[in-house]
Every structure is written in structure tokens, then in C-alpha cells.
PDB file of C-alpha atoms in Angstrom:
ATOM      1  CA  UNK Y   1     171.751 -91.336  62.032  1.00 47.00           C
ATOM      2  CA  UNK Y   2     168.187 -91.564  60.150  1.00 46.00           C
ATOM      3  CA  UNK Y   3     168.823 -89.226  57.361  1.00 47.00           C
ATOM      4  CA  UNK Y   4     171.781 -90.502  57.073  1.00 43.00           C
ATOM      5  CA  UNK Y   5     170.592 -93.969  55.966  1.00 45.00           C
ATOM      6  CA  UNK Y   6     168.115 -92.358  53.573  1.00 45.00           C
ATOM      7  CA  UNK Y   7     170.452 -91.347  51.544  1.00 41.00           C
ATOM      8  CA  UNK Y   8     173.034 -93.478  51.223  1.00 43.00           C
ATOM      9  CA  UNK Y   9     169.521 -95.848  50.342  1.00 44.00           C
ATOM     10  CA  UNK Y  10     168.587 -93.216  47.801  1.00 42.00           C
ATOM     11  CA  UNK Y  11     172.529 -93.553  46.070  1.00 39.00           C
ATOM     12  CA  UNK Y  12     172.046 -97.321  46.274  1.00 43.00           C
ATOM     13  CA  UNK Y  13     168.441 -96.642  44.293  1.00 41.00           C
ATOM     14  CA  UNK Y  14     169.759 -94.661  41.873  1.00 38.00           C
ATOM     15  CA  UNK Y  15     172.918 -96.907  40.872  1.00 37.00           C
ATOM     16  CA  UNK Y  16     171.727-100.016  40.988  1.00 39.00           C
ATOM     17  CA  UNK Y  17     168.535 -98.786  38.736  1.00 36.00           C
ATOM     18  CA  UNK Y  18     170.574 -97.119  36.423  1.00 38.00           C
ATOM     19  CA  UNK Y  19     170.835 -99.563  33.361  1.00 34.00           C
ATOM     20  CA  UNK Y  20     174.051 -97.222  31.719  1.00 32.00           C
ATOM     21  CA  UNK Y  21     176.313 -98.318  35.425  1.00 30.00           C
ATOM     22  CA  UNK Y  22     178.498-101.150  34.257  1.00 30.00           C
ATOM     23  CA  UNK Y  23     180.084-102.544  38.215  1.00 29.00           C
ATOM     24  CA  UNK Y  24     181.846-105.152  36.876  1.00 29.00           C
ATOM     25  CA  UNK Y  25     183.312-103.691  33.661  1.00 27.00           C
ATOM     26  CA  UNK Y  26     186.706-105.422  33.422  1.00 27.00           C
ATOM     27  CA  UNK Y  27     188.286-105.912  29.973  1.00 26.00           C
ATOM     28  CA  UNK Y  28     187.577-108.183  27.736  1.00 24.00           C
ATOM     29  CA  UNK Y  29     188.855-111.408  27.343  1.00 32.00           C
ATOM     30  CA  UNK Y  30     191.002-112.416  24.641  1.00 30.00           C
ATOM     31  CA  UNK Y  31     191.305-116.246  22.869  1.00 44.00           C
ATOM     32  CA  UNK Y  32     188.070-115.843  21.360  1.00 56.00           C
ATOM     33  CA  UNK Y  33     186.119-117.177  23.002  1.00 70.00           C
ATOM     34  CA  UNK Y  34     184.807-113.790  24.858  1.00 82.00           C
ATOM     35  CA  UNK Y  35     185.064-109.817  24.039  1.00 84.00           C
ATOM     36  CA  UNK Y  36     183.568-106.486  23.633  1.00 86.00           C
ATOM     37  CA  UNK Y  37     180.268-108.325  25.926  1.00 88.00           C
ATOM     38  CA  UNK Y  38     180.052-111.048  22.769  1.00 91.00           C
ATOM     39  CA  UNK Y  39     180.695-114.677  24.399  1.00 89.00           C
ATOM     40  CA  UNK Y  40     181.274-117.687  21.586  1.00 89.00           C
ATOM     41  CA  UNK Y  41     180.048-120.887  23.381  1.00 86.00           C
ATOM     42  CA  UNK Y  42     181.244-122.997  20.880  1.00 86.00           C
ATOM     43  CA  UNK Y  43     182.133-122.393  16.833  1.00 86.00           C
ATOM     44  CA  UNK Y  44     181.742-126.518  15.026  1.00 87.00           C
ATOM     45  CA  UNK Y  45     181.901-127.565  10.871  1.00 85.00           C
ATOM     46  CA  UNK Y  46     180.677-130.432   9.997  1.00 83.00           C
ATOM     47  CA  UNK Y  47     181.692-133.055   8.148  1.00 78.00           C
ATOM     48  CA  UNK Y  48     185.170-131.928   8.899  1.00 74.00           C
ATOM     49  CA  UNK Y  49     186.110-133.751   5.800  1.00 71.00           C
ATOM     50  CA  UNK Y  50     185.041-133.222   2.787  1.00 70.00           C
ATOM     51  CA  UNK Y  51     185.121-135.889  -0.224  1.00 62.00           C
ATOM     52  CA  UNK Y  52     184.434-133.468  -2.578  1.00 65.00           C
ATOM     53  CA  UNK Y  53     184.067-130.099  -2.791  1.00 66.00           C
ATOM     54  CA  UNK Y  54     180.354-129.751  -4.299  1.00 71.00           C
ATOM     55  CA  UNK Y  55     179.725-131.221  -0.962  1.00 76.00           C
ATOM     56  CA  UNK Y  56     178.539-128.074   1.779  1.00 83.00           C
ATOM     57  CA  UNK Y  57     179.166-127.797   5.199  1.00 85.00           C
ATOM     58  CA  UNK Y  58     177.651-126.883   7.625  1.00 87.00           C
ATOM     59  CA  UNK Y  59     179.165-124.286  10.377  1.00 89.00           C
ATOM     60  CA  UNK Y  60     177.195-123.978  14.191  1.00 88.00           C
ATOM     61  CA  UNK Y  61     177.772-121.373  16.439  1.00 89.00           C
ATOM     62  CA  UNK Y  62     176.381-120.248  19.749  1.00 89.00           C
ATOM     63  CA  UNK Y  63     177.126-117.490  21.781  1.00 90.00           C
ATOM     64  CA  UNK Y  64     175.771-115.379  24.604  1.00 91.00           C
ATOM     65  CA  UNK Y  65     175.666-111.529  24.815  1.00 91.00           C
ATOM     66  CA  UNK Y  66     175.986-109.163  27.263  1.00 90.00           C
ATOM     67  CA  UNK Y  67     173.794-106.185  26.422  1.00 90.00           C
ATOM     68  CA  UNK Y  68     175.376-104.070  27.944  1.00 90.00           C
ATOM     69  CA  UNK Y  69     179.596-104.037  27.291  1.00 89.00           C
ATOM     70  CA  UNK Y  70     178.086-105.095  23.337  1.00 89.00           C
ATOM     71  CA  UNK Y  71     175.913-102.005  23.252  1.00 88.00           C
ATOM     72  CA  UNK Y  72     178.892-100.273  24.840  1.00 88.00           C
ATOM     73  CA  UNK Y  73     181.478-101.645  21.676  1.00 86.00           C
ATOM     74  CA  UNK Y  74     179.153-100.539  19.468  1.00 87.00           C
ATOM     75  CA  UNK Y  75     177.602 -96.785  20.558  1.00 85.00           C
ATOM     76  CA  UNK Y  76     173.791 -97.436  20.845  1.00 85.00           C
ATOM     77  CA  UNK Y  77     172.048 -98.506  23.376  1.00 85.00           C
ATOM     78  CA  UNK Y  78     169.097-100.186  21.149  1.00 86.00           C
ATOM     79  CA  UNK Y  79     171.331-102.237  19.632  1.00 88.00           C
ATOM     80  CA  UNK Y  80     169.396-105.171  18.533  1.00 89.00           C
ATOM     81  CA  UNK Y  81     170.814-107.222  15.676  1.00 90.00           C
ATOM     82  CA  UNK Y  82     174.882-108.275  14.652  1.00 91.00           C
ATOM     83  CA  UNK Y  83     176.802-108.682  12.519  1.00 90.00           C
ATOM     84  CA  UNK Y  84     177.721-112.176  10.929  1.00 91.00           C
ATOM     85  CA  UNK Y  85     180.286-113.324   8.446  1.00 91.00           C
ATOM     86  CA  UNK Y  86     182.369-117.205   7.543  1.00 89.00           C
ATOM     87  CA  UNK Y  87     185.296-115.933   6.972  1.00 89.00           C
ATOM     88  CA  UNK Y  88     188.520-118.387   5.110  1.00 86.00           C
ATOM     89  CA  UNK Y  89     191.756-118.000   6.546  1.00 84.00           C
ATOM     90  CA  UNK Y  90     194.402-117.497   4.003  1.00 81.00           C
ATOM     91  CA  UNK Y  91     196.877-116.228   6.532  1.00 77.00           C
ATOM     92  CA  UNK Y  92     199.170-113.882   4.497  1.00 74.00           C
ATOM     93  CA  UNK Y  93     196.245-112.558   2.539  1.00 77.00           C
ATOM     94  CA  UNK Y  94     193.567-110.984   3.208  1.00 82.00           C
ATOM     95  CA  UNK Y  95     191.498-113.308   4.753  1.00 83.00           C
ATOM     96  CA  UNK Y  96     188.520-115.033   2.148  1.00 85.00           C
ATOM     97  CA  UNK Y  97     184.198-114.828   2.844  1.00 88.00           C
ATOM     98  CA  UNK Y  98     182.101-117.732   2.595  1.00 88.00           C
ATOM     99  CA  UNK Y  99     178.700-115.992   3.065  1.00 89.00           C
ATOM    100  CA  UNK Y 100     177.498-113.944   6.095  1.00 90.00           C
ATOM    101  CA  UNK Y 101     173.886-112.372   6.948  1.00 91.00           C
ATOM    102  CA  UNK Y 102     172.365-110.364  10.244  1.00 90.00           C
ATOM    103  CA  UNK Y 103     170.684-111.753  13.107  1.00 91.00           C
ATOM    104  CA  UNK Y 104     168.898-109.732  14.772  1.00 90.00           C
ATOM    105  CA  UNK Y 105     167.514-110.897  18.891  1.00 90.00           C
ATOM    106  CA  UNK Y 106     165.468-109.339  21.572  1.00 88.00           C
ATOM    107  CA  UNK Y 107     167.034-106.995  24.391  1.00 87.00           C
ATOM    108  CA  UNK Y 108     165.282-108.563  27.398  1.00 84.00           C
ATOM    109  CA  UNK Y 109     167.229-109.244  30.211  1.00 82.00           C
ATOM    110  CA  UNK Y 110     171.366-108.349  30.764  1.00 87.00           C
ATOM    111  CA  UNK Y 111     171.972-111.064  28.494  1.00 88.00           C
ATOM    112  CA  UNK Y 112     170.614-113.818  25.814  1.00 89.00           C
ATOM    113  CA  UNK Y 113     171.566-117.193  24.179  1.00 90.00           C
ATOM    114  CA  UNK Y 114     171.944-116.518  20.297  1.00 91.00           C
ATOM    115  CA  UNK Y 115     173.334-119.058  17.847  1.00 90.00           C
ATOM    116  CA  UNK Y 116     173.900-118.880  14.164  1.00 91.00           C
ATOM    117  CA  UNK Y 117     173.266-122.335  11.674  1.00 91.00           C
ATOM    118  CA  UNK Y 118     174.688-122.091   7.911  1.00 89.00           C
ATOM    119  CA  UNK Y 119     176.213-124.153   4.872  1.00 88.00           C
ATOM    120  CA  UNK Y 120     177.850-123.558   1.949  1.00 86.00           C
ATOM    121  CA  UNK Y 121     180.874-124.864  -0.150  1.00 83.00           C
ATOM    122  CA  UNK Y 122     184.684-124.587   0.040  1.00 78.00           C
ATOM    123  CA  UNK Y 123     186.134-123.683  -2.339  1.00 75.00           C
ATOM    124  CA  UNK Y 124     188.053-126.479  -3.814  1.00 65.00           C
ATOM    125  CA  UNK Y 125     191.636-124.477  -4.069  1.00 67.00           C
ATOM    126  CA  UNK Y 126     191.429-124.029   0.007  1.00 66.00           C
ATOM    127  CA  UNK Y 127     192.662-127.701   0.230  1.00 62.00           C
ATOM    128  CA  UNK Y 128     193.476-129.707   1.580  1.00 67.00           C
ATOM    129  CA  UNK Y 129     193.209-127.781   5.096  1.00 75.00           C
ATOM    130  CA  UNK Y 130     190.622-125.496   5.217  1.00 81.00           C
ATOM    131  CA  UNK Y 131     191.038-123.500   8.577  1.00 85.00           C
ATOM    132  CA  UNK Y 132     187.467-121.132   9.007  1.00 87.00           C
ATOM    133  CA  UNK Y 133     186.257-119.124  11.198  1.00 89.00           C
ATOM    134  CA  UNK Y 134     182.917-116.670  12.065  1.00 90.00           C
ATOM    135  CA  UNK Y 135     184.174-112.468  12.382  1.00 91.00           C
ATOM    136  CA  UNK Y 136     180.942-111.651  14.713  1.00 91.00           C
ATOM    137  CA  UNK Y 137     180.756-107.203  13.529  1.00 90.00           C
ATOM    138  CA  UNK Y 138     178.307-104.894  15.689  1.00 88.00           C
ATOM    139  CA  UNK Y 139     175.091-104.804  12.598  1.00 79.00           C
ATOM    140  CA  UNK Y 140     173.869-100.683  11.568  1.00 67.00           C
ATOM    141  CA  UNK Y 141     173.515 -99.143  15.395  1.00 55.00           C
ATOM    142  CA  UNK Y 142     174.105 -96.212  12.874  1.00 54.00           C
ATOM    143  CA  UNK Y 143     177.281 -94.581  14.669  1.00 53.00           C
ATOM    144  CA  UNK Y 144     179.304 -97.773  13.743  1.00 52.00           C
ATOM    145  CA  UNK Y 145     178.687-100.028  11.186  1.00 52.00           C
ATOM    146  CA  UNK Y 146     180.216-103.768  11.159  1.00 53.00           C
ATOM    147  CA  UNK Y 147     182.726-103.022  13.658  1.00 81.00           C
ATOM    148  CA  UNK Y 148     184.995-105.944  14.494  1.00 86.00           C
ATOM    149  CA  UNK Y 149     183.551-107.541  17.997  1.00 87.00           C
ATOM    150  CA  UNK Y 150     184.824-110.978  18.462  1.00 88.00           C
ATOM    151  CA  UNK Y 151     185.865-114.449  15.923  1.00 87.00           C
ATOM    152  CA  UNK Y 152     185.777-117.907  17.402  1.00 87.00           C
ATOM    153  CA  UNK Y 153     188.369-120.182  17.426  1.00 85.00           C
ATOM    154  CA  UNK Y 154     188.994-121.423  14.185  1.00 85.00           C
ATOM    155  CA  UNK Y 155     188.230-125.120  12.521  1.00 85.00           C
ATOM    156  CA  UNK Y 156     190.246-126.889  10.292  1.00 83.00           C
ATOM    157  CA  UNK Y 157     188.449-129.145   7.757  1.00 80.00           C
ATOM    158  CA  UNK Y 158     190.253-131.168   5.145  1.00 73.00           C
ATOM    159  CA  UNK Y 159     188.709-130.741   1.592  1.00 71.00           C
ATOM    160  CA  UNK Y 160     189.324-132.829  -1.171  1.00 63.00           C
ATOM    161  CA  UNK Y 161     191.215-131.082  -3.602  1.00 57.00           C
ATOM    162  CA  UNK Y 162     192.993-132.958  -7.258  1.00 58.00           C
ATOM    163  CA  UNK Y 163     190.448-134.945  -9.600  1.00 69.00           C
ATOM    164  CA  UNK Y 164     188.121-137.537  -8.623  1.00 74.00           C
ATOM    165  CA  UNK Y 165     188.854-140.987  -8.946  1.00 80.00           C
ATOM    166  CA  UNK Y 166     185.628-144.289  -8.707  1.00 84.00           C
ATOM    167  CA  UNK Y 167     186.388-146.092  -4.719  1.00 87.00           C
ATOM    168  CA  UNK Y 168     184.474-147.663  -2.681  1.00 90.00           C
ATOM    169  CA  UNK Y 169     183.772-147.330   1.656  1.00 88.00           C
ATOM    170  CA  UNK Y 170     185.810-150.648   1.799  1.00 88.00           C
ATOM    171  CA  UNK Y 171     184.862-152.865   5.570  1.00 87.00           C
ATOM    172  CA  UNK Y 172     186.951-151.633   7.805  1.00 88.00           C
ATOM    173  CA  UNK Y 173     185.677-147.574   6.911  1.00 86.00           C
ATOM    174  CA  UNK Y 174     188.321-146.005   4.418  1.00 88.00           C
ATOM    175  CA  UNK Y 175     187.809-145.369   1.022  1.00 87.00           C
ATOM    176  CA  UNK Y 176     189.347-148.166  -1.322  1.00 89.00           C
ATOM    177  CA  UNK Y 177     190.325-146.760  -4.664  1.00 89.00           C
ATOM    178  CA  UNK Y 178     190.836-147.805  -7.804  1.00 85.00           C
ATOM    179  CA  UNK Y 179     193.314-147.962  -9.482  1.00 83.00           C
ATOM    180  CA  UNK Y 180     192.610-148.185 -13.493  1.00 77.00           C
ATOM    181  CA  UNK Y 181     190.116-145.637 -12.524  1.00 79.00           C
ATOM    182  CA  UNK Y 182     188.027-148.700 -13.092  1.00 81.00           C
ATOM    183  CA  UNK Y 183     183.835-147.113 -12.703  1.00 82.00           C
ATOM    184  CA  UNK Y 184     182.354-151.315 -11.550  1.00 86.00           C
ATOM    185  CA  UNK Y 185     185.582-151.437  -9.517  1.00 87.00           C
ATOM    186  CA  UNK Y 186     186.606-154.935 -10.308  1.00 85.00           C
ATOM    187  CA  UNK Y 187     190.607-154.217  -9.572  1.00 86.00           C
ATOM    188  CA  UNK Y 188     189.552-153.555  -5.940  1.00 88.00           C
ATOM    189  CA  UNK Y 189     188.855-156.890  -4.239  1.00 89.00           C
ATOM    190  CA  UNK Y 190     187.483-154.802  -1.424  1.00 88.00           C
ATOM    191  CA  UNK Y 191     185.038-153.197  -2.938  1.00 91.00           C
ATOM    192  CA  UNK Y 192     183.076-156.226  -4.290  1.00 88.00           C
ATOM    193  CA  UNK Y 193     179.377-155.354  -3.191  1.00 87.00           C
ATOM    194  CA  UNK Y 194     179.631-152.278  -2.764  1.00 88.00           C
ATOM    195  CA  UNK Y 195     178.226-148.814  -3.884  1.00 87.00           C
ATOM    196  CA  UNK Y 196     181.265-147.272  -6.939  1.00 88.00           C
ATOM    197  CA  UNK Y 197     180.694-143.790  -5.922  1.00 84.00           C
ATOM    198  CA  UNK Y 198     183.484-140.636  -6.935  1.00 78.00           C
ATOM    199  CA  UNK Y 199     186.341-139.151  -4.383  1.00 79.00           C
ATOM    200  CA  UNK Y 200     188.943-136.623  -4.576  1.00 74.00           C
ATOM    201  CA  UNK Y 201     192.290-138.699  -5.031  1.00 75.00           C
ATOM    202  CA  UNK Y 202     194.046-137.678  -2.156  1.00 73.00           C
ATOM    203  CA  UNK Y 203     191.775-138.778   0.213  1.00 77.00           C
ATOM    204  CA  UNK Y 204     192.424-142.717  -0.884  1.00 83.00           C
ATOM    205  CA  UNK Y 205     192.829-144.328   2.011  1.00 84.00           C
ATOM    206  CA  UNK Y 206     191.419-142.261   4.664  1.00 83.00           C
ATOM    207  CA  UNK Y 207     188.893-142.695   7.195  1.00 82.00           C
ATOM    208  CA  UNK Y 208     184.607-142.122   5.242  1.00 80.00           C
ATOM    209  CA  UNK Y 209     182.799-140.096   7.973  1.00 71.00           C
ATOM    210  CA  UNK Y 210     179.974-142.444   9.009  1.00 62.00           C
ATOM    211  CA  UNK Y 211     181.036-144.468   7.116  1.00 55.00           C
ATOM    212  CA  UNK Y 212     179.114-143.775   3.666  1.00 46.00           C
ATOM    213  CA  UNK Y 213     180.244-141.958   0.411  1.00 41.00           C
ATOM    214  CA  UNK Y 214     179.336-138.642  -1.192  1.00 40.00           C
ATOM    215  CA  UNK Y 215     178.806-138.364  -4.756  1.00 40.00           C
ATOM    216  CA  UNK Y 216     179.971-136.047  -7.710  1.00 39.00           C
ATOM    217  CA  UNK Y 217     181.361-134.499 -10.610  1.00 39.00           C
ATOM    218  CA  UNK Y 218     180.111-136.750 -13.058  1.00 39.00           C
ATOM    219  CA  UNK Y 219     179.293-139.915 -11.834  1.00 40.00           C
ATOM    220  CA  UNK Y 220     177.089-140.502  -9.785  1.00 41.00           C
ATOM    221  CA  UNK Y 221     177.265-141.840  -5.379  1.00 42.00           C
ATOM    222  CA  UNK Y 222     174.478-142.589  -2.697  1.00 41.00           C
ATOM    223  CA  UNK Y 223     174.199-140.586  -0.094  1.00 42.00           C
ATOM    224  CA  UNK Y 224     173.969-143.601   2.675  1.00 46.00           C
ATOM    225  CA  UNK Y 225     176.492-146.210   3.810  1.00 46.00           C
ATOM    226  CA  UNK Y 226     177.403-148.775   1.753  1.00 44.00           C
ATOM    227  CA  UNK Y 227     176.371-152.725   2.350  1.00 46.00           C
ATOM    228  CA  UNK Y 228     178.493-153.903   5.106  1.00 47.00           C
ATOM    229  CA  UNK Y 229     180.259-151.018   5.976  1.00 47.00           C
ATOM    230  CA  UNK Y 230     181.178-149.835   8.864  1.00 54.00           C
ATOM    231  CA  UNK Y 231     179.009-146.910  10.394  1.00 54.00           C
ATOM    232  CA  UNK Y 232     178.837-145.163  13.401  1.00 56.00           C
ATOM    233  CA  UNK Y 233     176.618-142.200  14.899  1.00 58.00           C
ATOM    234  CA  UNK Y 234     176.530-139.196  16.278  1.00 58.00           C
ATOM    235  CA  UNK Y 235     174.460-138.985  19.537  1.00 60.00           C
ATOM    236  CA  UNK Y 236     174.988-135.243  21.242  1.00 61.00           C
ATOM    237  CA  UNK Y 237     173.020-133.480  24.509  1.00 68.00           C
ATOM    238  CA  UNK Y 238     172.443-130.110  24.292  1.00 65.00           C
ATOM    239  CA  UNK Y 239     174.777-128.307  26.901  1.00 65.00           C
ATOM    240  CA  UNK Y 240     171.504-125.935  28.445  1.00 68.00           C
ATOM    241  CA  UNK Y 241     174.111-124.048  30.728  1.00 67.00           C
ATOM    242  CA  UNK Y 242     175.911-122.958  27.988  1.00 63.00           C
ATOM    243  CA  UNK Y 243     179.307-123.830  29.853  1.00 65.00           C
ATOM    244  CA  UNK Y 244     182.524-125.901  28.490  1.00 66.00           C
ATOM    245  CA  UNK Y 245     185.014-125.560  31.068  1.00 70.00           C
ATOM    246  CA  UNK Y 246     184.734-124.739  35.139  1.00 71.00           C
ATOM    247  CA  UNK Y 247     185.286-121.197  35.311  1.00 67.00           C
ATOM    248  CA  UNK Y 248     181.663-120.393  32.635  1.00 70.00           C
ATOM    249  CA  UNK Y 249     180.669-122.534  35.186  1.00 77.00           C
ATOM    250  CA  UNK Y 250     181.209-120.290  38.037  1.00 75.00           C
ATOM    251  CA  UNK Y 251     180.594-117.605  35.797  1.00 72.00           C
ATOM    252  CA  UNK Y 252     176.909-118.827  34.144  1.00 77.00           C
ATOM    253  CA  UNK Y 253     175.760-119.371  38.812  1.00 80.00           C
ATOM    254  CA  UNK Y 254     177.804-116.293  39.398  1.00 76.00           C
ATOM    255  CA  UNK Y 255     175.676-114.984  36.447  1.00 78.00           C
ATOM    256  CA  UNK Y 256     172.160-116.298  37.930  1.00 81.00           C
ATOM    257  CA  UNK Y 257     172.562-115.784  41.820  1.00 81.00           C
ATOM    258  CA  UNK Y 258     173.708-111.525  40.555  1.00 78.00           C
ATOM    259  CA  UNK Y 259     170.410-112.181  38.357  1.00 82.00           C
ATOM    260  CA  UNK Y 260     168.535-112.691  41.697  1.00 85.00           C
ATOM    261  CA  UNK Y 261     170.042-111.579  44.150  1.00 83.00           C
ATOM    262  CA  UNK Y 262     168.572-107.453  43.221  1.00 85.00           C
ATOM    263  CA  UNK Y 263     165.248-107.903  42.898  1.00 88.00           C
ATOM    264  CA  UNK Y 264     165.139-108.926  46.393  1.00 90.00           C
ATOM    265  CA  UNK Y 265     168.258-106.544  48.089  1.00 86.00           C
ATOM    266  CA  UNK Y 266     166.065-103.762  46.301  1.00 88.00           C
ATOM    267  CA  UNK Y 267     162.913-105.414  47.743  1.00 90.00           C
ATOM    268  CA  UNK Y 268     164.565-105.801  51.586  1.00 90.00           C
ATOM    269  CA  UNK Y 269     165.735-101.944  51.414  1.00 90.00           C
ATOM    270  CA  UNK Y 270     161.680-100.656  50.654  1.00 91.00           C
ATOM    271  CA  UNK Y 271     160.974-102.727  52.915  1.00 91.00           C
ATOM    272  CA  UNK Y 272     163.178-101.937  55.583  1.00 89.00           C
ATOM    273  CA  UNK Y 273     162.547 -98.183  54.054  1.00 89.00           C
ATOM    274  CA  UNK Y 274     158.843 -98.852  55.515  1.00 90.00           C
ATOM    275  CA  UNK Y 275     159.785-100.144  58.613  1.00 89.00           C
ATOM    276  CA  UNK Y 276     161.384 -97.264  59.098  1.00 86.00           C
ATOM    277  CA  UNK Y 277     158.475 -94.581  58.073  1.00 89.00           C
ATOM    278  CA  UNK Y 278     155.976 -96.437  60.758  1.00 89.00           C
ATOM    279  CA  UNK Y 279     158.502 -96.945  63.089  1.00 84.00           C
ATOM    280  CA  UNK Y 280     157.147 -93.572  64.817  1.00 84.00           C
ATOM    281  CA  UNK Y 281     160.396 -93.606  67.383  1.00 81.00           C
ATOM    282  CA  UNK Y 282     159.756 -96.756  68.315  1.00 86.00           C
ATOM    283  CA  UNK Y 283     163.719 -98.044  68.530  1.00 88.00           C
ATOM    284  CA  UNK Y 284     163.514-101.704  68.370  1.00 88.00           C
ATOM    285  CA  UNK Y 285     161.506-101.380  64.682  1.00 87.00           C
ATOM    286  CA  UNK Y 286     164.387 -98.393  63.801  1.00 88.00           C
ATOM    287  CA  UNK Y 287     167.157-101.360  64.676  1.00 91.00           C
ATOM    288  CA  UNK Y 288     165.718-103.685  62.801  1.00 91.00           C
ATOM    289  CA  UNK Y 289     164.729-102.202  59.343  1.00 89.00           C
ATOM    290  CA  UNK Y 290     168.630-100.804  60.062  1.00 90.00           C
ATOM    291  CA  UNK Y 291     170.066-105.030  60.288  1.00 92.00           C
ATOM    292  CA  UNK Y 292     167.445-105.880  57.125  1.00 91.00           C
ATOM    293  CA  UNK Y 293     169.263-102.291  55.230  1.00 90.00           C
ATOM    294  CA  UNK Y 294     172.931-103.316  55.990  1.00 91.00           C
ATOM    295  CA  UNK Y 295     172.115-107.168  54.909  1.00 90.00           C
ATOM    296  CA  UNK Y 296     171.059-105.955  52.202  1.00 88.00           C
ATOM    297  CA  UNK Y 297     173.991-104.447  51.256  1.00 88.00           C
ATOM    298  CA  UNK Y 298     176.442-106.686  52.688  1.00 89.00           C
ATOM    299  CA  UNK Y 299     175.081-109.707  50.562  1.00 86.00           C
ATOM    300  CA  UNK Y 300     174.035-108.232  47.666  1.00 82.00           C
ATOM    301  CA  UNK Y 301     178.367-106.543  47.447  1.00 85.00           C
ATOM    302  CA  UNK Y 302     179.657-109.390  48.388  1.00 86.00           C
ATOM    303  CA  UNK Y 303     177.426-111.048  45.159  1.00 80.00           C
ATOM    304  CA  UNK Y 304     179.152-108.477  43.272  1.00 79.00           C
ATOM    305  CA  UNK Y 305     182.621-108.661  44.338  1.00 84.00           C
ATOM    306  CA  UNK Y 306     182.757-112.189  43.871  1.00 77.00           C
ATOM    307  CA  UNK Y 307     181.145-112.084  39.679  1.00 71.00           C
ATOM    308  CA  UNK Y 308     183.857-109.120  39.378  1.00 76.00           C
ATOM    309  CA  UNK Y 309     186.434-111.469  41.428  1.00 77.00           C
ATOM    310  CA  UNK Y 310     185.446-115.037  38.579  1.00 73.00           C
ATOM    311  CA  UNK Y 311     185.530-112.454  35.589  1.00 72.00           C
ATOM    312  CA  UNK Y 312     189.506-111.461  36.565  1.00 77.00           C
ATOM    313  CA  UNK Y 313     190.528-114.404  36.894  1.00 75.00           C
ATOM    314  CA  UNK Y 314     188.903-115.980  33.401  1.00 68.00           C
ATOM    315  CA  UNK Y 315     190.030-112.623  32.097  1.00 73.00           C
ATOM    316  CA  UNK Y 316     193.743-113.448  33.317  1.00 75.00           C
ATOM    317  CA  UNK Y 317     193.615-117.158  32.198  1.00 69.00           C
ATOM    318  CA  UNK Y 318     193.022-116.599  28.304  1.00 62.00           C
ATOM    319  CA  UNK Y 319     195.946-113.817  28.409  1.00 60.00           C
ATOM    320  CA  UNK Y 320     197.647-116.326  26.400  1.00 51.00           C
ATOM    321  CA  UNK Y 321     195.324-116.945  24.294  1.00 47.00           C
ATOM    322  CA  UNK Y 322     194.855-116.194  20.483  1.00 43.00           C
ATOM    323  CA  UNK Y 323     192.929-112.992  19.012  1.00 43.00           C
TER     324      UNK Y 323
END
């Protein structure tokens, strides 16, 4: 009996410690959220209304990398970077690359958090509605270069197009435009005493972001809100656990429990082995060591099965998403 337990002990240790083993290797989820070891937790754009194409938009992506799955997909167990590209979705044409770069990371732990923030201008011809996404590709692995990993969800941005017109931010927070295109706004009663600025004619009457306006084209224009204009301020708290729904929260908790269970299980198994060696035929010690070994194996198995079950449910729920 002791010999069987010893053999099982060595097999168990080899399987747990071997980094090339992936117990929870299920198909990567689709829908632009998680695939090939890369999870896009959020992808945002600010602002979503571009008054003038000369004004930049700031894009931010937050994600989590499962190093084992990402390395396997890219064909390099030591890969420590990825290539990101901000792209404009052109439907039936080849998508336009707005800007791109390489993001490096440290291979610490089983998974790491990563983020990219980049500001860029959108082409004037991309309006009035531009769909932008971030493409993640493998870094230079020496084997495979720029292999697609995942595409983020699209964000829609309204881009000002056409000729510029003099306007102001009215008291209700919307753009009030001058019918005669006068810089002094003399033909717009709602602009009395307000700061003139140039905007694209197609966004007249729309809500101004933050109650302020940006200058553009050949005219001036301030960045802050006009006197007396309604302004809104955004306040947000960064989500430290990178979970946007219940499934992701359960997955994060399960991953944390799994990472915690491995060292505890290994310590219990080692302790049980020491008890076997020092029992000297004492039946009570042998029985206690056997129970400790069984508890460690069963507990770790429950954690592994639970995390695999959660990953399976998440994959099924995301089958109907957009790849």
C-alpha cells in the first residue's frame, strides 16, 4: 500500500510542477473578450465625439495574459511581448492601421496584467461614424511573427466632417452654430457672452463633450467650457480585479484559489511523505499520513475541476459573440 502511495506521490508532483502541462486547456473563448491566452478586460475611447479631426482620441486597453496559453499559441515558451495595433474597421475593405507598437512584460506568475494607452487622430474621411478596435498579435518569438491573438470589441466614435463653422457651447450644453458663419456670433442670441469656436457643421445642435469645445482649422478656440455653460465631470474608480461581470469575478476567485491551493497541496504531500518515512511501522502515523495525502489530492482536484467548469461555462456563454 505504501509503495502505491509513493508512486502516486511522484506522479502527482511531476504533473503539478511540470510547467508544460495545462490541465484546464479548453478552447479559447470567442466574442472579442478572451482568446489564445489573452483577455481584453476593457477597451475604451475618450472622447467618443470628435469636434475636429485635428483633435486626438485617447484609446485605452486593459487585459490579462495567461502565460502558458499565450506562449503555446505563439510557439515560444519565453515570449515576453506582444504587438498591438489600433485599426479602423472599413467593413469590406482592408482595415486601416492608425498606429501600432510593441508592449513588453515580465514573466512573473501564471498570469499578468497589462495595459496600453495611446492617443491618435482619426482621418477626416473616417466619419461620421468610425469603428475602432485594437488587434493583439504575438511579438517577435523567433518562430512566428505577428500571429493574430485577439481583436478587442469595436468602439464607435462620431467624427466631425465637412466645413467648419463658428459656434459656441450654449447654456444647455449643445453646440449653437452661426447661420451666417460669423466669428462674433452676432446672429446667435444663445451665444451672447460666450466663447466662439470652430466646429464641423455636421455636429451643430449636438451635445458638447464636457460642456467645452476645442479649437480647430483656421480659427482659435479654447479647451475649457464657456462661461455659464453646463459642464459634466467624469469620476471613475479603476477595477483592481479586472472583472466586469459575475462570470469573470468567479473566474478570478477560482484562479486565486487554484494558485493558493498548489503550494498548500505540495506542502501537505511533502509533510505526509515525511510522516511515512518517520513512522517506523507506527500504524497510527501511517494512517494519519495517508489521510493527509488523500485530503491534499482531493482538495486540489476539487479546485481544478471547479475552475475548469467555470472556464467551460464562460466559453459556452461567449459562443454567440463576434469573433
